[in-house]
Amino acid sequence: MGFGDYNLDLPDGENFAPAAEKVKAMAKLLNAEPFHLGVPASNRQEWDRWKEHSFGRHWIEEAQTLTSQEINRITNELIAASYQSDSRAVYTGTNKEVRDRLTAMTLAECIEPNGKYLSKIEAEIEAFAGLITWVNPAHDDSGKNFSGETIEIDLGSGQWAMIFSTVDFLLGDRLKDETRQLIRTEIEQRIFAPFRERIESGKDIYWWVTCNHNWNTVCLNCVLSCALYLKDDLTERAWYLALADDLIEYSNSGFEESGFYTEGMSYWAYGFGNYVVISELVRAATGGQINWLK
């Protein structure tokens, strides 16, 4: 990922898995149904009020503008070119373009649910299934993700997983069944399975699990938001909540009594912004029974 960022191998028999009793306790705090921190587009009472608002008009116009331009997508060839040129710019521009377009189309469909962008949204998501990796090339110095030797979670893959799960939540059964199943299959393979295997085995654990800056906060936010919504089994959701409650302590260690934070000012909106979001996610999912911001 970066210089000095190496995955962890714990001594045999040790791991980061949350205690069974803690998982049981967390299960009692969660509702029986999956949770997402948002309002689905099917709730027209909430979404219709944005139609004539400047917020709603902005996203409707943005979707129209971005879909009328040439459609560029992230491809395996683009990722390879990023490695070959050793430049973030090759990938970053298209990455932002795809994210902005998908966001605008999704919000436009929430504000004006006329189906105009549904097939385009599905095409965006389906294109990601063909990618060797969702990891940002800038975070894959060894190239092992792109070569298929490993599956890691970085700021990029975590963010895409969270975006896709949010699109699924917002639009629901207006999306094709095949697309919704694809979202679940891909996130299971690229996020949940490799993450849990490492946490429980104690081997090759992602380095950001124990860091005290935005990587810990952001990646936990992405993984937990996906798990609370996509995992049907209550015990599984409780496992991820218990784990996040354990691991967020590393982010907490980045706050000093003086008020200084490890990252300084430049990353404050990003790192602490995600800290606020995951804190609200946990507070809302547990009915206010866990409040990290206290």
Tab-separated table of C-alpha atoms in Angstrom:
chain	number	residue	atom	x	y	z
A	1	MET	CA	0.000	0.000	0.000
A	2	GLY	CA	2.710	2.427	0.989
A	3	PHE	CA	6.228	2.401	2.423
A	4	GLY	CA	6.250	0.618	5.744
A	5	ASP	CA	2.706	-0.701	5.380
A	6	TYR	CA	3.072	-4.460	5.722
A	7	ASN	CA	0.413	-7.020	6.507
A	8	LEU	CA	0.579	-8.712	9.896
A	9	ASP	CA	1.204	-12.309	10.924
A	10	LEU	CA	0.292	-13.016	14.539
A	11	PRO	CA	1.834	-15.883	16.542
A	12	ASP	CA	0.159	-19.228	15.927
A	13	GLY	CA	-3.139	-19.527	17.739
A	14	GLU	CA	-3.703	-15.762	17.965
A	15	ASN	CA	-6.125	-13.684	15.885
A	16	PHE	CA	-8.264	-10.551	15.914
A	17	ALA	CA	-11.635	-12.303	15.952
A	18	PRO	CA	-14.056	-10.729	18.458
A	19	ALA	CA	-14.914	-12.746	21.556
A	20	ALA	CA	-17.960	-14.985	21.213
A	21	GLU	CA	-19.619	-13.347	24.233
A	22	LYS	CA	-19.160	-9.922	22.698
A	23	VAL	CA	-20.739	-11.084	19.442
A	24	LYS	CA	-23.749	-12.382	21.391
A	25	ALA	CA	-24.024	-9.075	23.232
A	26	MET	CA	-23.889	-7.116	19.976
A	27	ALA	CA	-26.600	-9.324	18.458
A	28	LYS	CA	-28.941	-8.199	21.249
A	29	LEU	CA	-28.384	-4.562	20.260
A	30	LEU	CA	-29.247	-5.040	16.585
A	31	ASN	CA	-32.646	-5.391	14.968
A	32	ALA	CA	-33.566	-8.712	13.403
A	33	GLU	CA	-33.497	-7.122	9.937
A	34	PRO	CA	-30.425	-5.760	8.102
A	35	PHE	CA	-29.714	-2.053	8.501
A	36	HIS	CA	-28.621	0.785	6.236
A	37	LEU	CA	-28.009	4.401	7.208
A	38	GLY	CA	-30.299	5.945	4.622
A	39	VAL	CA	-33.790	6.272	3.169
A	40	PRO	CA	-34.718	4.035	0.202
A	41	ALA	CA	-36.106	5.661	-2.935
A	42	SER	CA	-39.341	3.717	-2.405
A	43	ASN	CA	-40.113	6.162	0.409
A	44	ARG	CA	-41.646	8.775	-1.883
A	45	GLN	CA	-42.765	11.000	0.978
A	46	GLU	CA	-39.119	11.662	1.781
A	47	TRP	CA	-37.721	11.819	-1.756
A	48	ASP	CA	-40.491	13.703	-3.595
A	49	ARG	CA	-39.814	16.825	-1.581
A	50	TRP	CA	-36.429	17.184	-3.306
A	51	LYS	CA	-37.800	17.325	-6.856
A	52	GLU	CA	-38.004	21.117	-7.040
A	53	HIS	CA	-35.301	21.799	-4.478
A	54	SER	CA	-31.885	23.053	-5.634
A	55	PHE	CA	-30.377	19.804	-4.313
A	56	GLY	CA	-32.657	17.697	-6.472
A	57	ARG	CA	-32.303	19.874	-9.562
A	58	HIS	CA	-28.522	19.751	-9.211
A	59	TRP	CA	-28.362	15.957	-9.309
A	60	ILE	CA	-30.876	15.611	-12.114
A	61	GLU	CA	-28.860	18.076	-14.208
A	62	GLU	CA	-25.590	16.414	-13.196
A	63	ALA	CA	-26.825	13.004	-14.315
A	64	GLN	CA	-27.931	14.419	-17.653
A	65	THR	CA	-24.588	16.151	-18.186
A	66	LEU	CA	-22.391	13.215	-17.204
A	67	THR	CA	-24.301	10.662	-19.290
A	68	SER	CA	-24.286	12.875	-22.381
A	69	GLN	CA	-20.476	12.817	-22.451
A	70	GLU	CA	-18.212	10.017	-23.661
A	71	ILE	CA	-18.565	7.077	-21.279
A	72	ASN	CA	-15.191	5.998	-19.939
A	73	ARG	CA	-14.896	3.020	-17.618
A	74	ILE	CA	-12.261	1.386	-15.469
A	75	THR	CA	-10.883	-1.621	-17.330
A	76	ASN	CA	-8.119	-4.137	-16.745
A	77	GLU	CA	-6.241	-2.399	-19.583
A	78	LEU	CA	-6.515	0.943	-17.799
A	79	ILE	CA	-5.206	-0.584	-14.573
A	80	ALA	CA	-2.295	-2.173	-16.467
A	81	ALA	CA	-1.503	1.171	-18.084
A	82	SER	CA	-1.396	2.783	-14.653
A	83	TYR	CA	1.252	0.296	-13.547
A	84	GLN	CA	3.239	0.742	-16.739
A	85	SER	CA	3.298	4.525	-16.513
A	86	ASP	CA	3.768	4.508	-12.729
A	87	SER	CA	1.298	7.396	-12.568
A	88	ARG	CA	-1.767	7.801	-10.370
A	89	ALA	CA	-3.310	10.172	-12.921
A	90	VAL	CA	-3.920	7.400	-15.473
A	91	TYR	CA	-6.350	5.671	-13.118
A	92	THR	CA	-7.528	8.443	-10.814
A	93	GLY	CA	-9.287	10.550	-13.446
A	94	THR	CA	-11.428	7.698	-14.749
A	95	ASN	CA	-12.054	6.405	-11.235
A	96	LYS	CA	-13.517	9.784	-10.233
A	97	GLU	CA	-15.498	10.035	-13.476
A	98	VAL	CA	-17.166	6.656	-12.942
A	99	ARG	CA	-17.898	7.384	-9.277
A	100	ASP	CA	-19.386	10.801	-10.042
A	101	ARG	CA	-21.534	9.427	-12.868
A	102	LEU	CA	-22.875	6.498	-10.840
A	103	THR	CA	-23.636	8.761	-7.880
A	104	ALA	CA	-25.471	11.288	-10.056
A	105	MET	CA	-27.524	8.658	-11.888
A	106	THR	CA	-28.515	6.937	-8.656
A	107	LEU	CA	-29.603	10.144	-6.945
A	108	ALA	CA	-31.464	11.244	-10.080
A	109	GLU	CA	-33.409	7.963	-10.011
A	110	CYS	CA	-34.205	8.540	-6.328
A	111	ILE	CA	-35.501	12.056	-7.013
A	112	GLU	CA	-37.283	11.271	-10.296
A	113	PRO	CA	-37.939	7.491	-10.403
A	114	ASN	CA	-38.692	7.290	-14.123
A	115	GLY	CA	-36.235	4.507	-14.972
A	116	LYS	CA	-34.182	6.702	-17.279
A	117	TYR	CA	-30.848	5.612	-15.824
A	118	LEU	CA	-31.538	2.122	-14.481
A	119	SER	CA	-29.940	0.204	-17.359
A	120	LYS	CA	-26.942	2.543	-17.285
A	121	ILE	CA	-26.525	2.038	-13.539
A	122	GLU	CA	-26.676	-1.721	-14.009
A	123	ALA	CA	-24.083	-1.531	-16.780
A	124	GLU	CA	-21.711	0.418	-14.519
A	125	ILE	CA	-21.964	-2.204	-11.788
A	126	GLU	CA	-21.722	-5.155	-14.145
A	127	ALA	CA	-18.515	-3.730	-15.656
A	128	PHE	CA	-16.804	-4.086	-12.269
A	129	ALA	CA	-17.415	-7.826	-12.180
A	130	GLY	CA	-14.951	-8.195	-15.038
A	131	LEU	CA	-12.121	-6.413	-13.240
A	132	ILE	CA	-9.272	-8.485	-11.866
A	133	THR	CA	-9.113	-6.231	-8.816
A	134	TRP	CA	-10.965	-3.275	-7.302
A	135	VAL	CA	-7.829	-2.163	-5.453
A	136	ASN	CA	-6.435	1.194	-6.557
A	137	PRO	CA	-3.167	0.590	-8.466
A	138	ALA	CA	-1.475	3.218	-6.296
A	139	HIS	CA	-2.178	0.962	-3.286
A	140	ASP	CA	-0.906	-2.230	-4.923
A	141	ASP	CA	2.829	-1.594	-5.099
A	142	SER	CA	3.644	-5.284	-5.410
A	143	GLY	CA	1.062	-5.821	-8.150
A	144	LYS	CA	-0.160	-8.945	-6.357
A	145	ASN	CA	-3.796	-7.871	-6.441
A	146	PHE	CA	-3.685	-7.270	-10.176
A	147	SER	CA	-1.877	-10.565	-10.761
A	148	GLY	CA	-4.548	-12.392	-8.773
A	149	GLU	CA	-2.126	-13.580	-6.086
A	150	THR	CA	-4.054	-11.915	-3.269
A	151	ILE	CA	-7.258	-10.012	-2.521
A	152	GLU	CA	-6.775	-7.018	-0.275
A	153	ILE	CA	-9.101	-4.274	0.908
A	154	ASP	CA	-7.971	-0.704	0.353
A	155	LEU	CA	-9.622	2.709	0.286
A	156	GLY	CA	-10.638	2.011	-3.308
A	157	SER	CA	-12.127	-1.486	-3.119
A	158	GLY	CA	-13.832	-0.689	0.167
A	159	GLN	CA	-15.372	2.450	-1.249
A	160	TRP	CA	-16.676	0.690	-4.376
A	161	ALA	CA	-18.242	-2.034	-2.244
A	162	MET	CA	-19.971	0.568	-0.073
A	163	ILE	CA	-21.188	2.490	-3.131
A	164	PHE	CA	-22.627	-0.628	-4.787
A	165	SER	CA	-24.382	-1.765	-1.601
A	166	THR	CA	-25.830	1.744	-1.208
A	167	VAL	CA	-27.103	1.747	-4.794
A	168	ASP	CA	-28.776	-1.587	-4.055
A	169	PHE	CA	-30.349	-0.208	-0.880
A	170	LEU	CA	-31.611	2.979	-2.505
A	171	LEU	CA	-33.035	1.451	-5.679
A	172	GLY	CA	-33.968	-2.012	-4.385
A	173	ASP	CA	-36.020	-4.218	-6.662
A	174	ARG	CA	-36.051	-1.627	-9.411
A	175	LEU	CA	-32.661	-3.110	-10.268
A	176	LYS	CA	-32.531	-6.428	-12.111
A	177	ASP	CA	-32.339	-9.475	-9.863
A	178	GLU	CA	-29.137	-10.444	-11.661
A	179	THR	CA	-27.511	-7.120	-10.820
A	180	ARG	CA	-28.507	-7.308	-7.168
A	181	GLN	CA	-27.136	-10.830	-6.874
A	182	LEU	CA	-23.950	-9.748	-8.646
A	183	ILE	CA	-23.419	-7.023	-6.045
A	184	ARG	CA	-23.702	-9.575	-3.254
A	185	THR	CA	-21.493	-12.156	-4.947
A	186	GLU	CA	-18.739	-9.683	-5.793
A	187	ILE	CA	-18.653	-8.070	-2.342
A	188	GLU	CA	-18.594	-11.487	-0.688
A	189	GLN	CA	-15.612	-12.549	-2.804
A	190	ARG	CA	-13.697	-9.270	-2.753
A	191	ILE	CA	-14.450	-7.955	0.755
A	192	PHE	CA	-16.136	-10.252	3.279
A	193	ALA	CA	-14.433	-13.595	2.587
A	194	PRO	CA	-10.787	-12.429	2.444
A	195	PHE	CA	-11.263	-10.052	5.376
A	196	ARG	CA	-12.831	-12.578	7.715
A	197	GLU	CA	-10.361	-15.314	6.752
A	198	ARG	CA	-7.439	-13.081	7.724
A	199	ILE	CA	-9.037	-11.830	10.932
A	200	GLU	CA	-9.818	-15.366	12.111
A	201	SER	CA	-6.576	-16.999	10.958
A	202	GLY	CA	-4.309	-14.294	12.338
A	203	LYS	CA	-2.254	-14.458	9.138
A	204	ASP	CA	-1.684	-11.846	6.433
A	205	ILE	CA	-3.953	-9.429	8.282
A	206	TYR	CA	-4.404	-6.149	6.461
A	207	TRP	CA	-1.961	-3.607	7.863
A	208	TRP	CA	-4.656	-0.921	8.271
A	209	VAL	CA	-6.403	-3.009	10.947
A	210	THR	CA	-3.992	-1.606	13.563
A	211	CYS	CA	-3.113	1.822	12.143
A	212	ASN	CA	-4.218	5.017	13.890
A	213	HIS	CA	-5.240	7.140	10.907
A	214	ASN	CA	-7.825	7.355	8.126
A	215	TRP	CA	-7.184	3.919	6.603
A	216	ASN	CA	-8.460	2.210	9.735
A	217	THR	CA	-11.518	4.453	9.958
A	218	VAL	CA	-12.430	4.472	6.273
A	219	CYS	CA	-11.951	0.755	5.648
A	220	LEU	CA	-13.911	-0.167	8.779
A	221	ASN	CA	-16.687	2.206	7.710
A	222	CYS	CA	-16.880	0.590	4.276
A	223	VAL	CA	-16.807	-3.009	5.537
A	224	LEU	CA	-19.273	-2.475	8.375
A	225	SER	CA	-21.788	-0.519	6.276
A	226	CYS	CA	-21.793	-3.366	3.735
A	227	ALA	CA	-22.065	-6.055	6.415
A	228	LEU	CA	-24.953	-4.459	8.315
A	229	TYR	CA	-26.957	-4.221	5.104
A	230	LEU	CA	-25.922	-7.239	3.025
A	231	LYS	CA	-25.536	-9.918	5.696
A	232	ASP	CA	-28.928	-11.513	6.332
A	233	ASP	CA	-27.748	-13.528	9.324
A	234	LEU	CA	-27.969	-11.583	12.597
A	235	THR	CA	-24.960	-13.340	14.112
A	236	GLU	CA	-22.802	-12.411	11.137
A	237	ARG	CA	-23.834	-8.767	11.394
A	238	ALA	CA	-23.076	-8.873	15.106
A	239	TRP	CA	-19.623	-10.351	14.377
A	240	TYR	CA	-18.725	-7.431	12.123
A	241	LEU	CA	-20.102	-4.902	14.610
A	242	ALA	CA	-18.150	-6.462	17.469
A	243	LEU	CA	-14.994	-6.485	15.360
A	244	ALA	CA	-15.419	-2.839	14.354
A	245	ASP	CA	-15.963	-1.917	17.999
A	246	ASP	CA	-12.640	-3.592	18.824
A	247	LEU	CA	-10.643	-2.199	15.918
A	248	ILE	CA	-11.886	1.402	16.074
A	249	GLU	CA	-9.737	1.695	19.203
A	250	TYR	CA	-6.725	2.017	16.898
A	251	SER	CA	-8.307	5.080	15.281
A	252	ASN	CA	-9.147	6.391	18.747
A	253	SER	CA	-5.462	6.230	19.658
A	254	GLY	CA	-4.816	8.821	16.949
A	255	PHE	CA	-6.630	11.468	19.010
A	256	GLU	CA	-4.370	13.082	21.581
A	257	GLU	CA	-5.480	14.899	24.716
A	258	SER	CA	-4.082	18.122	23.318
A	259	GLY	CA	-6.642	17.961	20.512
A	260	PHE	CA	-4.022	17.070	17.900
A	261	TYR	CA	-4.787	14.194	15.536
A	262	THR	CA	-2.205	11.929	13.924
A	263	GLU	CA	-3.012	13.069	10.382
A	264	GLY	CA	-2.989	16.795	10.935
A	265	MET	CA	-5.257	19.213	9.093
A	266	SER	CA	-4.997	18.027	5.488
A	267	TYR	CA	-6.851	14.744	5.987
A	268	TRP	CA	-9.200	15.897	8.740
A	269	ALA	CA	-12.352	16.111	6.614
A	270	TYR	CA	-11.675	12.676	5.107
A	271	GLY	CA	-10.456	10.727	8.107
A	272	PHE	CA	-12.587	12.322	10.799
A	273	GLY	CA	-15.484	12.643	8.361
A	274	ASN	CA	-15.536	8.871	8.027
A	275	TYR	CA	-15.174	8.557	11.804
A	276	VAL	CA	-18.351	10.615	12.221
A	277	VAL	CA	-20.188	8.517	9.612
A	278	ILE	CA	-19.255	5.123	11.075
A	279	SER	CA	-20.079	6.419	14.556
A	280	GLU	CA	-23.541	7.449	13.374
A	281	LEU	CA	-23.915	4.118	11.559
A	282	VAL	CA	-23.213	2.226	14.796
A	283	ARG	CA	-25.354	4.565	16.925
A	284	ALA	CA	-28.344	4.258	14.581
A	285	ALA	CA	-27.964	0.505	14.048
A	286	THR	CA	-27.958	-0.085	17.818
A	287	GLY	CA	-30.768	2.332	18.594
A	288	GLY	CA	-28.392	4.710	20.355
A	289	GLN	CA	-27.042	2.040	22.693
A	290	ILE	CA	-23.484	2.473	21.361
A	291	ASN	CA	-22.279	6.030	20.853
A	292	TRP	CA	-18.580	6.304	20.039
A	293	LEU	CA	-18.770	10.099	19.791
A	294	LYS	CA	-19.661	10.320	23.478
